[in-house]
Coordinates of C-alpha atoms in Angstrom, one line a residue:
X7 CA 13.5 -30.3 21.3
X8 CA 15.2 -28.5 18.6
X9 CA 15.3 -24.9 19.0
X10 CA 13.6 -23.0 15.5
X11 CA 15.4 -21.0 13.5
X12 CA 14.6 -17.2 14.0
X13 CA 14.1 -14.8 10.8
X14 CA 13.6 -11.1 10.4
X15 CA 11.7 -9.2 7.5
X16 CA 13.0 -5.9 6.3
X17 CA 10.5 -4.4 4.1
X18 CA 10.8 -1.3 1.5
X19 CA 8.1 0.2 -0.8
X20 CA 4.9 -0.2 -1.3
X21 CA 1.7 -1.7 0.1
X22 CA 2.0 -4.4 -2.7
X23 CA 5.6 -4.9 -0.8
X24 CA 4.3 -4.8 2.8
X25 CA 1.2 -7.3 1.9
X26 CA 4.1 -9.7 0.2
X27 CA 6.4 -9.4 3.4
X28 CA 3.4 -11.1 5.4
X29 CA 2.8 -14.0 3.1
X30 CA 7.0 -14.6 3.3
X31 CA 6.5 -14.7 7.4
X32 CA 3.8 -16.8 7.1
X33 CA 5.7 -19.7 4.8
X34 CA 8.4 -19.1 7.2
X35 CA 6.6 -19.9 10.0
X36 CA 4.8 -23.3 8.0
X37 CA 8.2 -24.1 7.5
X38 CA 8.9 -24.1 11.3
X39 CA 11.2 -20.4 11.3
X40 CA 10.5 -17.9 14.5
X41 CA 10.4 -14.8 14.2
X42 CA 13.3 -12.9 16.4
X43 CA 12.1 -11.4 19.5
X44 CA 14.1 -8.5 21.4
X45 CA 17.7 -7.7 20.3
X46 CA 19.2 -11.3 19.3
X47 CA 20.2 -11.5 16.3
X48 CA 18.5 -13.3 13.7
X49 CA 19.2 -16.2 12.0
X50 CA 17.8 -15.4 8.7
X51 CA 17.3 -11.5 7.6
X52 CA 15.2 -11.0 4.4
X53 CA 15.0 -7.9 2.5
X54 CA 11.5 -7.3 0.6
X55 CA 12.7 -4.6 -1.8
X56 CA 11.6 -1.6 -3.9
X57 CA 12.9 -0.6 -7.2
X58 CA 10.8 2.4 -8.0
X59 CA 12.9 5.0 -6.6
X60 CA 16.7 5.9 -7.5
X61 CA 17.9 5.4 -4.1
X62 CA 16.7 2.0 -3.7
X63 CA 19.7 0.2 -5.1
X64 CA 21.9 2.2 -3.3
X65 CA 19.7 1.7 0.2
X66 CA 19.7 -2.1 0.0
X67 CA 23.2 -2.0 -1.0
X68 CA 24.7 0.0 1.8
X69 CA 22.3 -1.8 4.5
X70 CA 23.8 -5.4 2.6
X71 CA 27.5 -3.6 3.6
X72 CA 26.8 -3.2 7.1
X73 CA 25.4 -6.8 7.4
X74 CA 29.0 -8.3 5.8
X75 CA 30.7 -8.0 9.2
X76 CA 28.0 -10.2 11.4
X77 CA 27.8 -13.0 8.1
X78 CA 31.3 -13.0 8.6
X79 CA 30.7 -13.3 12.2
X80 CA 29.0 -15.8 11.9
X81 CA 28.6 -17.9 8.4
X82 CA 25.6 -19.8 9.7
X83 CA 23.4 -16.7 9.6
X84 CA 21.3 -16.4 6.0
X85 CA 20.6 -13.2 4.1
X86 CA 18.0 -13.4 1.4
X87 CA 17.0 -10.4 -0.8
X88 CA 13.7 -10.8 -2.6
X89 CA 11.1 -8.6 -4.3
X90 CA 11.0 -5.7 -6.9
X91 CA 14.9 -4.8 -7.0
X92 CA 15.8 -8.7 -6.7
X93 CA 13.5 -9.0 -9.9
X94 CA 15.3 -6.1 -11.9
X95 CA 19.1 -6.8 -11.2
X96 CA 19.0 -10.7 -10.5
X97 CA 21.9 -12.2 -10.4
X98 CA 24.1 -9.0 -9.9
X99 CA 23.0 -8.7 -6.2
X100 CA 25.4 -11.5 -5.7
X101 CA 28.2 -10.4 -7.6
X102 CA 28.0 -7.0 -5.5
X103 CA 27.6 -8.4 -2.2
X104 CA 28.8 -12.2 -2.5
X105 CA 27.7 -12.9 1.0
X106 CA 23.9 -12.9 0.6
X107 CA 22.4 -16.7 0.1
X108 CA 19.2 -16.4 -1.9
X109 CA 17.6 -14.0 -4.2
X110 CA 14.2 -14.3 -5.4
X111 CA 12.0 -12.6 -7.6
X112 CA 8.0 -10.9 -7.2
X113 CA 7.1 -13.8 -9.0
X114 CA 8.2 -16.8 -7.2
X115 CA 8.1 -15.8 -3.3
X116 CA 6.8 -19.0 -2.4
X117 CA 10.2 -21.0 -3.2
X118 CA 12.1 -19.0 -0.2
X119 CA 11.9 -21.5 2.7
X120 CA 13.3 -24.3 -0.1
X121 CA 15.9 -21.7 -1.8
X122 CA 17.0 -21.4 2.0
X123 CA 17.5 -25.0 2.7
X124 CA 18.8 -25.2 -0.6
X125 CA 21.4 -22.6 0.0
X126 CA 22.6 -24.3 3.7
X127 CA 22.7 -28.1 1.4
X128 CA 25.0 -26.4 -1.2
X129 CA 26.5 -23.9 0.5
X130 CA 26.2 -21.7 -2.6
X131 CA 23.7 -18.7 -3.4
X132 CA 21.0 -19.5 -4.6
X133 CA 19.2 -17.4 -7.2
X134 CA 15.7 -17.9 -8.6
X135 CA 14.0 -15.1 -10.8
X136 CA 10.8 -16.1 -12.3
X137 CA 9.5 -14.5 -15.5
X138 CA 6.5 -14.5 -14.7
X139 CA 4.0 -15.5 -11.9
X140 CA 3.6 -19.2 -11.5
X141 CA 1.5 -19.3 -8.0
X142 CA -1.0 -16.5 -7.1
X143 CA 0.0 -15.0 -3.9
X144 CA -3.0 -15.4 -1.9
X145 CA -2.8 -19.0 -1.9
X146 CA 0.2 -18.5 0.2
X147 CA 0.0 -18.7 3.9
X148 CA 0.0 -14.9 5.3
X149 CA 1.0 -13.8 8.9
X150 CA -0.7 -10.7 8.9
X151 CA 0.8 -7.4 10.6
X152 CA -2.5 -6.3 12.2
X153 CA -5.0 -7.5 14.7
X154 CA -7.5 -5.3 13.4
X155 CA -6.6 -4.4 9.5
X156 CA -5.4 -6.1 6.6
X157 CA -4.5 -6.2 2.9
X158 CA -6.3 -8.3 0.6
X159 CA -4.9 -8.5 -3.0
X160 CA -7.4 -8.5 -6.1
X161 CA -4.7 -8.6 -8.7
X162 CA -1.2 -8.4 -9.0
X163 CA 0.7 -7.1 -12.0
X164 CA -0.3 -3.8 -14.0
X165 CA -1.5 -3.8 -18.1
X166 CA -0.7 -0.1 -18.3
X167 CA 2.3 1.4 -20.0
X168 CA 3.4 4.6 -18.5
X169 CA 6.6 5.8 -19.0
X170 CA 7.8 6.5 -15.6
X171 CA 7.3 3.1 -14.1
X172 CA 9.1 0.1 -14.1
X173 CA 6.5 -2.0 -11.9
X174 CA 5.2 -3.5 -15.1
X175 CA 8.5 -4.9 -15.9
X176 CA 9.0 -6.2 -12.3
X177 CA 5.7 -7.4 -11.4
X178 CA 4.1 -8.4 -15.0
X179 CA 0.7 -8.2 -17.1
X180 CA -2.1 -7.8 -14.6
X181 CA -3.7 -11.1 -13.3
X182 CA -6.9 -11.2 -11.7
X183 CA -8.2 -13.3 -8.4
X184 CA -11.9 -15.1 -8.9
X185 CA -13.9 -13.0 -6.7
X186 CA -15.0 -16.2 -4.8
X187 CA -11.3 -16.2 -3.5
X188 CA -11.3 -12.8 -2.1
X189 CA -14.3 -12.6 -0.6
X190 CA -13.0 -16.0 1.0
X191 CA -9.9 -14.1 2.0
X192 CA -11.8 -11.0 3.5
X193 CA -14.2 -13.6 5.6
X194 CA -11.2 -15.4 6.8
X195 CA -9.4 -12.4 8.5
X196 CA -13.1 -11.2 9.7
X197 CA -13.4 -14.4 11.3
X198 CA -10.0 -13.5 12.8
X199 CA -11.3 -10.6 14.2
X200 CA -10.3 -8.0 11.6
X201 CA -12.2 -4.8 11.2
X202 CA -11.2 -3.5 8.2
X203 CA -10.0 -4.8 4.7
X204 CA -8.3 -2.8 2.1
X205 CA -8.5 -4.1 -1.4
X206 CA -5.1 -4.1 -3.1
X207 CA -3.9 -3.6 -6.9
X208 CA -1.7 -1.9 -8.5
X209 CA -4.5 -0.4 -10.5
X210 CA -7.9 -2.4 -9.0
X211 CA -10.7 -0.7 -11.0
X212 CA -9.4 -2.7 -13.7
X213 CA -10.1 -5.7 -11.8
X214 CA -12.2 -7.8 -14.3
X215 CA -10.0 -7.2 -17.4
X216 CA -9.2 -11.1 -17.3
X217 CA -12.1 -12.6 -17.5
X218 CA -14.2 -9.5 -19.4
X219 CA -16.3 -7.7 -16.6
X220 CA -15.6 -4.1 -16.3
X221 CA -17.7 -3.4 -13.7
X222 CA -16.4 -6.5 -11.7
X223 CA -14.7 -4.0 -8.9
X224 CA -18.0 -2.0 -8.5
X225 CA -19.9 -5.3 -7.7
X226 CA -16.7 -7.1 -5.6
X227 CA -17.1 -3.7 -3.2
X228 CA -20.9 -4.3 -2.8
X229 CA -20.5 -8.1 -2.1
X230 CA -17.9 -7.3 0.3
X231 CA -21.1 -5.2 2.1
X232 CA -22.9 -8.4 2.7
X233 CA -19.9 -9.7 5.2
X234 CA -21.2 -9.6 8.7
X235 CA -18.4 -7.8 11.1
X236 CA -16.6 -6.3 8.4
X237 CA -16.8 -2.4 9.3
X238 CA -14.4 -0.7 7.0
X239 CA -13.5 -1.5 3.1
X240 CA -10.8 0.7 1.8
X241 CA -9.1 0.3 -2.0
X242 CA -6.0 1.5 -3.3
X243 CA -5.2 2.4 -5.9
X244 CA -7.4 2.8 -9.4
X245 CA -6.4 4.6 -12.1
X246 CA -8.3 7.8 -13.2
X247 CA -8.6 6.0 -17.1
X248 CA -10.6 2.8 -16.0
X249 CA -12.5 4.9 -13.0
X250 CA -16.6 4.6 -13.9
X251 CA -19.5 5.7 -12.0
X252 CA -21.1 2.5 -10.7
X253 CA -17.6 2.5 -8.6
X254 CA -19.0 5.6 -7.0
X255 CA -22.0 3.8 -6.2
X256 CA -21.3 1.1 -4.7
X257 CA -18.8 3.7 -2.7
X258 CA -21.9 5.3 -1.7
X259 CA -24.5 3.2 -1.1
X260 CA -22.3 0.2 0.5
X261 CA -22.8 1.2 4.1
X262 CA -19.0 -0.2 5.5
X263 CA -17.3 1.2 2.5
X264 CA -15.5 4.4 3.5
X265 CA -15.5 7.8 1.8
X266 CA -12.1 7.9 0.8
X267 CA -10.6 7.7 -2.2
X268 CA -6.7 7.6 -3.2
X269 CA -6.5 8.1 -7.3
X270 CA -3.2 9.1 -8.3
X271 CA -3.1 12.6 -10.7
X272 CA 0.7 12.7 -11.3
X273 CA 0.7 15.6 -13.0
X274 CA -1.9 18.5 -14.0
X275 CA -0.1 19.1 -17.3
X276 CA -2.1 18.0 -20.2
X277 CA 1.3 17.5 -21.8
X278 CA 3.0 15.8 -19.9
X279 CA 0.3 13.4 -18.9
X280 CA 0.9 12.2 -22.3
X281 CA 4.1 12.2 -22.2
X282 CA 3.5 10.0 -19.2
X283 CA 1.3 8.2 -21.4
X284 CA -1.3 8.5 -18.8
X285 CA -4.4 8.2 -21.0
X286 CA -6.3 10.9 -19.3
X287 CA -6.9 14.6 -19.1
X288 CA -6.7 16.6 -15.8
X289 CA -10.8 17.9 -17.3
X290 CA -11.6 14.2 -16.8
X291 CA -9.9 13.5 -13.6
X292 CA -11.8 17.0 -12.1
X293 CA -14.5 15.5 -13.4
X294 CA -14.3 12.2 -11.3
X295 CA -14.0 14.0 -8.7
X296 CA -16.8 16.4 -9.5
X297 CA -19.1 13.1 -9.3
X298 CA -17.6 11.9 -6.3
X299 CA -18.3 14.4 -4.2
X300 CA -21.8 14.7 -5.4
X301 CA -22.4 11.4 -4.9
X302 CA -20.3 11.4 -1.2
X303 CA -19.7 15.4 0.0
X304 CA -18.0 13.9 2.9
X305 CA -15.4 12.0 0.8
X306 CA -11.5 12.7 1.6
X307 CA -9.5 12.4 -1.8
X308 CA -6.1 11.7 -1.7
X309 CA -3.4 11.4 -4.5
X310 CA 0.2 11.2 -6.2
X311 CA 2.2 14.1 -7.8
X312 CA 5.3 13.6 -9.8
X313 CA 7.5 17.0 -9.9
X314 CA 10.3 17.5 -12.5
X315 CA 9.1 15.3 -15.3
X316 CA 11.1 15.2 -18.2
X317 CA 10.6 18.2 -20.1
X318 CA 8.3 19.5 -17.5
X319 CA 7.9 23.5 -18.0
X320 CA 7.3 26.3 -15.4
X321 CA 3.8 26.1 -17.3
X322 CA 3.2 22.7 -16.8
X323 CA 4.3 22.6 -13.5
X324 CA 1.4 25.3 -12.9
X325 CA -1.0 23.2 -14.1
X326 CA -0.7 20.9 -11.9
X327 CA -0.7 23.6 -9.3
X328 CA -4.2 24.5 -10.7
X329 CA -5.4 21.4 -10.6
X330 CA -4.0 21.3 -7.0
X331 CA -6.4 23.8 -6.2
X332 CA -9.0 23.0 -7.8
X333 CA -8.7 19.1 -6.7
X334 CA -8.8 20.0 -2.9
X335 CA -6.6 17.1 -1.7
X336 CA -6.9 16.4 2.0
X337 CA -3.0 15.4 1.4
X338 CA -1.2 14.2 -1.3
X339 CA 2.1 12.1 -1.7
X340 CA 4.4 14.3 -3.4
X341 CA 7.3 13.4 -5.5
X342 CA 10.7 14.2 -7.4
X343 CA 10.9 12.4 -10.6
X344 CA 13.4 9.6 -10.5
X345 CA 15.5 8.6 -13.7
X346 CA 14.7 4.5 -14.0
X347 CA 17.2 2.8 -16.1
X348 CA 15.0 0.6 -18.3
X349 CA 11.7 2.9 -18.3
X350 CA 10.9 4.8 -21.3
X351 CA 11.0 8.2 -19.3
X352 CA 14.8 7.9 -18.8
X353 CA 15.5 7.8 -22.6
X354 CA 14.1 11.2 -23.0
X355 CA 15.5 14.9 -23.5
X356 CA 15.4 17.7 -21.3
X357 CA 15.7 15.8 -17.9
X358 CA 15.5 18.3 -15.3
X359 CA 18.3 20.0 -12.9
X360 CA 18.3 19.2 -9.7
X361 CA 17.8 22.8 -8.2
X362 CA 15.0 23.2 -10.7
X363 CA 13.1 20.0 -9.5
X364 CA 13.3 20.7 -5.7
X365 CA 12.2 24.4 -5.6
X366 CA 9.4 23.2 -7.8
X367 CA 8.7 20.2 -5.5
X368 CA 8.9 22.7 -2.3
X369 CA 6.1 24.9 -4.1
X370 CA 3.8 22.1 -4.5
X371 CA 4.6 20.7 -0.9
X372 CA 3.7 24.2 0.6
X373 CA 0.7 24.3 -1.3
X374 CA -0.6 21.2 -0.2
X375 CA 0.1 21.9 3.1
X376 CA -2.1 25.2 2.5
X377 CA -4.9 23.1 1.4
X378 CA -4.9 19.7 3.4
X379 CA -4.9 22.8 6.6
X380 CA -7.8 23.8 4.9
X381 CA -9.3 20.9 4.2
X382 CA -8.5 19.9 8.0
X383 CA -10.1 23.0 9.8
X384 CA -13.7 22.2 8.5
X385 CA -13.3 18.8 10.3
X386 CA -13.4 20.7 13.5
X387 CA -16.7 20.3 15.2
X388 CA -17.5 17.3 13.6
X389 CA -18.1 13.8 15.7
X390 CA -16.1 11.0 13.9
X391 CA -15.8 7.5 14.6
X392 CA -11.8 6.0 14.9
X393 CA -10.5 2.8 14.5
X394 CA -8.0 3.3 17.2
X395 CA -4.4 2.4 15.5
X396 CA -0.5 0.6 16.4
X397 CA 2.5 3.3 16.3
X398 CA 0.0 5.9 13.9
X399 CA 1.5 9.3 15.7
X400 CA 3.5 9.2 18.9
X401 CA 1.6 9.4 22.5
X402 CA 1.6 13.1 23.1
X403 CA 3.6 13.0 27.2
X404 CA 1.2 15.3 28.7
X405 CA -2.4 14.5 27.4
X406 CA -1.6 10.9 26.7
X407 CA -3.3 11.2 23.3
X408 CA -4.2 8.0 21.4
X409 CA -4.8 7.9 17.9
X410 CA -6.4 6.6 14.7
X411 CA -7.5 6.5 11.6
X412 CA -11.4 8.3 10.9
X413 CA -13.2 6.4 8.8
X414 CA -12.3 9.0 5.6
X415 CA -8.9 8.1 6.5
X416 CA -7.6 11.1 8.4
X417 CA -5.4 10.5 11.2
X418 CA -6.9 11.3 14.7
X419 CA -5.0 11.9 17.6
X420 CA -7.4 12.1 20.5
X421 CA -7.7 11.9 24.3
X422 CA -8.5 8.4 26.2
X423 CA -9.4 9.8 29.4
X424 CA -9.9 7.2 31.8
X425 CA -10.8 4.7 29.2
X426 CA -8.6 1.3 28.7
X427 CA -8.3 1.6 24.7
X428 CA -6.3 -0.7 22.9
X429 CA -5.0 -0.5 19.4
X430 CA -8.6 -2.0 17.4
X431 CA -11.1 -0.8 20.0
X432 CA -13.4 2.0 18.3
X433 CA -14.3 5.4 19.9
X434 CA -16.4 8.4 18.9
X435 CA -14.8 11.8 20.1
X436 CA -15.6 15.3 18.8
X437 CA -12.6 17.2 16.7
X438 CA -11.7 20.3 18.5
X439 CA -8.5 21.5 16.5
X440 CA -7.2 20.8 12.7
X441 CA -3.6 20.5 11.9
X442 CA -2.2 20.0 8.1
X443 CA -1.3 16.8 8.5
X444 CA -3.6 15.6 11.4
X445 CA -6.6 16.2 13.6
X446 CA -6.5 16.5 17.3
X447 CA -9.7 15.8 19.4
X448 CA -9.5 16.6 23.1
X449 CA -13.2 16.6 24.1
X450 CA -14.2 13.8 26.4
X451 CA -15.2 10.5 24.6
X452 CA -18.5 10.2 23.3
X453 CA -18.2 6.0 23.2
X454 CA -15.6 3.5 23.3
X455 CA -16.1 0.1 21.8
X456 CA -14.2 -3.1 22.6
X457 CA -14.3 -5.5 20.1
X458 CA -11.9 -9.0 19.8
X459 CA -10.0 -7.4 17.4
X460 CA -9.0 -5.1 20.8
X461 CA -8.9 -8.2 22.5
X462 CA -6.4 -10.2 20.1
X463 CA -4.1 -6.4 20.2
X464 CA -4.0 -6.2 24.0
X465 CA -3.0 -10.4 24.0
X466 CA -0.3 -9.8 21.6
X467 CA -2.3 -12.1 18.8
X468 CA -1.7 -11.3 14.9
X469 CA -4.3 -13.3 12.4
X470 CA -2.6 -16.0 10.2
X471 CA -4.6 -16.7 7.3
X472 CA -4.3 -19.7 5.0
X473 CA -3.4 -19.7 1.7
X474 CA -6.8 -18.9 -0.2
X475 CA -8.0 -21.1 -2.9
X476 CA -11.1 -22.5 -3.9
X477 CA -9.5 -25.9 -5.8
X478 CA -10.4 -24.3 -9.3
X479 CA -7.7 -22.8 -11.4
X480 CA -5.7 -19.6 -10.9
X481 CA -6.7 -17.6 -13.7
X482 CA -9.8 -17.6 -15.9
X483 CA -13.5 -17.1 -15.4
X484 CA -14.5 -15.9 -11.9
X485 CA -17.4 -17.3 -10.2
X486 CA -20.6 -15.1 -9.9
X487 CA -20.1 -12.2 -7.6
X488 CA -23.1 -12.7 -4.9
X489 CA -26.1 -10.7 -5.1
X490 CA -25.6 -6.8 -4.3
X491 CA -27.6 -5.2 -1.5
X492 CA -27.1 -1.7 -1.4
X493 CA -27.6 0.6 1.5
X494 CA -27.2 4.2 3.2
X495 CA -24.2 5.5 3.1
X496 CA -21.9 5.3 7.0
X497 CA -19.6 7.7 8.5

């Protein structure tokens, strides 16, 4: 019997990025690769990349250089490079580092298993960019990372324009699944034993733009209410310009989706929002969350800040301090402006120094800190349910602490006792101290739930899902979403 080729999966970036890495190790497998177990080497390394930050070239290009000694080592071993960078610099990856095999692009992962036999046949590199997106994702076979949560894509691609990103370039104009093929999707991994689904996009309340139903997110997020056994429905991320109130509603009366929402701000700077070319103000995006909380008081918002904008004043920058304030963020994932060649936003003037841009970021970070604290200590008290999480925190050595993620989101480290918990089990425990970042819960447990997605965890089993596709086209018309049933609101 002929001993399978073994492959490893390096994965930088985003959620979109992670969610791709599992569809590559499930085509991987179909085409008969292992993954590599323990510390042998593997025969095939693939690096799932990021271009959004300025470090990412230089990342995948210094991890490439320490890789050159072992393919010299040992020629039969196959380095590909694929995703967002792959996309943006093409056929230059193998002019810098001659001794990877494949590139591929965001657009055509599907072709990597062929571009790798193709590679060993010819004994050449093989690079395949696609302009734009010939296979939807989904129908791709997926080995999923998680026994008990996973990513479901409603779109890939992005219609906005704003001046800092390059993801538009890299991943294309926004195409939209039928809603029949996510729900399918969502009751495939349930049947798998997943608990919890998070919707991906790189802005999903736009879902519906395609085939002309704005409120087509709104009513995907109340069918996915009607699945029996799925518990938790998370979404990231929308985008504060397409955000409308039946969202919130279905938020709020859909009984397993959770009361978190992550809407990125980026700045609080009327300014440079439109400089950004945003397409909101930060009144509106208060707003939003004015009627999110009224509709959900228990709702943990999260969000992204971009510091040192172009141009970006000590006025501006204390607007979005304001805003910081008067948002009440449970946390927020702060940033330095990065200079993208080939995005608007690194044509213009006034790019910011260095020092100027940290001591600003090191304000906001502190003041986030202040208020995610804040936000934290009213937790304390409270009971909350946690879907008990994989390598979220570090076992504390003396209490033995477990953790997980609440059903808002916030991490929970909290004490087992006696209890056998595996990573997917559910318990109910009591907060007893807040921490910025984190809540600790030490009281006894109030319940402890096994379910088979605890099971599958404890017997080493991670869901593969088919590729998804209902034998209708692509793109176009969606079928009808199922009836909505709405409900109280949970957790």
């Amino acid at each position: 019997m002929q001993v399978p080729r073994t492959f490893q999966i390096r994965t930088f970036g985003c959620q979109m990025n992670v969610h791709d890495s599992e569809r590559l190790a499930g085509m991987l497998e179909e085409a008969g690769y292992a993954p590599a177990e323990g510390d042998t080497p593997p025969d095939v390394v693939v690096f799932n990349t990021c271009a959004v930050r300025e470090n990412a070239d230089n990342k995948l290009y210094g991890t490439l250089g320490h890789l050159a000694p072992a393919k010299t080592a040992n020629p039969a071993m196959q380095i590909a490079v694929g995703g967002c960078l792959a996309q943006k610099d093409q056929g230059e990856i193998v002019k810098r580092a001659p001794w990877v095999d494949v590139v591929f692009g965001t657009h055509n992962i599907g072709s990597l298993p062929v571009l790798l036999e193709r590679a060993r046949h010819n004994r050449e590199a093989q690079v395949e960019i696609l302009d734009s997106l010939e296979t939807f994702p989904s129908t791709l076979p997926a080995r999923r990372d998680s026994a008990y949560s996973g990513w479901v894509s409603v779109s890939v691609g992005c219609n906005n324009t704003c001046t800092f990103c390059i993801v538009p370039a890299l991943r294309g104009k926004e195409k939209d699944r039928r809603p029949g093929e996510v729900l399918a999707e969502v009751q495939a991994l349930v049947d798998e034993g997943v608990l919890e689904v998070t919707l991906l996009g790189q802005n999903v309340n736009s879902y519906g733009v395609e085939f002309g139903d704005r409120y087509a997110f709104g009513k995907l997020l109340r069918a996915a209410g009607d699945i029996e056994g799925l518990e938790r429905v998370r979404f990231t991320s929308p985008h504060p310009k397409d955000f409308t109130d039946d969202v919130i509603a279905a938020m709020a009366e859909t009984p397993n989706v959770c009361h978190q929402l992550h809407m990125p701000l980026q700045s609080g700077s009327d300014r440079v929002l439109k400089e950004m070319r945003r397409s909101y103000r930060s009144g509106k995006y208060l707003s939003i969350l004015d009627n999110v909380r009224q509709a959900m008081p228990d709702a943990a918002i999260t969000t992204d800040i971009i510091v040192g904008f172009p141009g970006e004043t000590e006025e501006d920058f204390q607007a979005t301090l304001d805003v910081v304030r008067a948002a009440k963020f449970s946390s927020a994932f702060t940033f330095q402006y990065s200079k993208r060649p080939g995005t608007p936003a690194a044509e213009l003037p006034d790019q910011l120094p260095k020092q100027v841009v940290q001591e600003r970021y090191d304000r906001l970070v502190a003041l986030q800190n202040e208020m995610s604290w804040e936000q934290n200590k009213l937790q304390v008290g409270r009971t909350v349910e946690v879907l008990v999480a994989h390598g979220e925190g570090r076992k504390d050595a003396e209490t033995h602490r477990l953790s997980g993620r609440a059903r808002d989101g916030r991490l929970v480290h909290f004490a087992p006792g006696e209890a056998n918990i595996r990573p997917g089990d559910v318990v109910e425990t009591v907060i007893t101290y807040a921490a910025p970042h984190n809540l600790i819960a030490d009281s006894p447990l109030i319940s402890h739930r096994r379910t088979k997605a605890g099971d599958r965890s404890e017997a080493g089993i991670r869901p593969k899902t088919p590729g998804v596709t209902l034998g209708l086209p692509k793109f176009g018309a969606p079928d009808p979403l199922p009836a909505a049933v709405g409900g109280c609101t949970a957790g």
